[in-house]
XYZ file of C-alpha atoms in Angstrom:
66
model
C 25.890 -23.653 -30.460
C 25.586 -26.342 -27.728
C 25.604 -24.826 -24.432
C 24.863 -21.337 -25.621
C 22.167 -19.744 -23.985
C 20.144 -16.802 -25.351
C 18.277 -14.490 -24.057
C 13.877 -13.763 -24.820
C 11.316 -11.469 -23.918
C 7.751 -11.238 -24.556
C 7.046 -7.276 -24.394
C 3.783 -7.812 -24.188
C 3.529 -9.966 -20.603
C 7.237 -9.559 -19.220
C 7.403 -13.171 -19.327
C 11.213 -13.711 -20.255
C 13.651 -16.548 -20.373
C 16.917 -17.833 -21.599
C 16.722 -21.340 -24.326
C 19.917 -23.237 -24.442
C 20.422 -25.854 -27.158
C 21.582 -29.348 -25.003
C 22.657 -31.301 -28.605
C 24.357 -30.928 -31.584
C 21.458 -30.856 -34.317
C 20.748 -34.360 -36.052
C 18.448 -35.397 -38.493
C 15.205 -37.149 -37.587
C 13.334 -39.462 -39.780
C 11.439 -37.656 -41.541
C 15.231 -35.711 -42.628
C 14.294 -32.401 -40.747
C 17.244 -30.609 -38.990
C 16.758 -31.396 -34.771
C 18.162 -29.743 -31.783
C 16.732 -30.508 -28.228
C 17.035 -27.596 -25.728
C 16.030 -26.575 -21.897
C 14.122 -23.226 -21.983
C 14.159 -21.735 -18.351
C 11.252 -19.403 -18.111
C 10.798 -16.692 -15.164
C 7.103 -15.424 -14.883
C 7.730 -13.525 -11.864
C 10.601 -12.945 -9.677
C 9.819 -16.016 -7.780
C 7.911 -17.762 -10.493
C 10.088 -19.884 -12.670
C 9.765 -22.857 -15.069
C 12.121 -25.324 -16.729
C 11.021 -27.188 -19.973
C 13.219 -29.824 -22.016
C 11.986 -30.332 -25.472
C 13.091 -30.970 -29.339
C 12.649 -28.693 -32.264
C 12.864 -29.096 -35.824
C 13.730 -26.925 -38.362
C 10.867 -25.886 -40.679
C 11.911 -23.683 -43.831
C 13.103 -20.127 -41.665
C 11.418 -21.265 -38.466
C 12.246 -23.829 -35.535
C 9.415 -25.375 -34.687
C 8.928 -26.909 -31.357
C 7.655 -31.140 -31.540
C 5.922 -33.418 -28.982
């Protein structure tokens, strides 16, 4: 849902963040299901990242585009 943010972990490197979806999914032109979303990443207490991007829906999978 828009707005909702959940929660990941890699349990491997303790690198964790939270991915939010910032639009209602659309259809690009190539027909593939669409979201953009902000991931905010923490790499260390004081470490942090914000990234905007798009994904598209592949089959099971969201795959993140350019």
């Amino acid at each position: 849902r828009t707005g909702q943010r959940s929660r990941w972990q890699n349990q491997r490197t303790g690198v964790w963040g939270e991915i939010t979806p910032t639009s209602p999914a659309f259809r690009n032109r190539d027909g593939a299901v669409c979201r953009r979303f902000r991931d905010d990443i923490v790499y260390a207490p004081r470490a942090r990242r914000s990234v905007n991007g798009m994904a598209c829906l592949r089959g099971q999978e969201w795959v993140v585009g350019r």
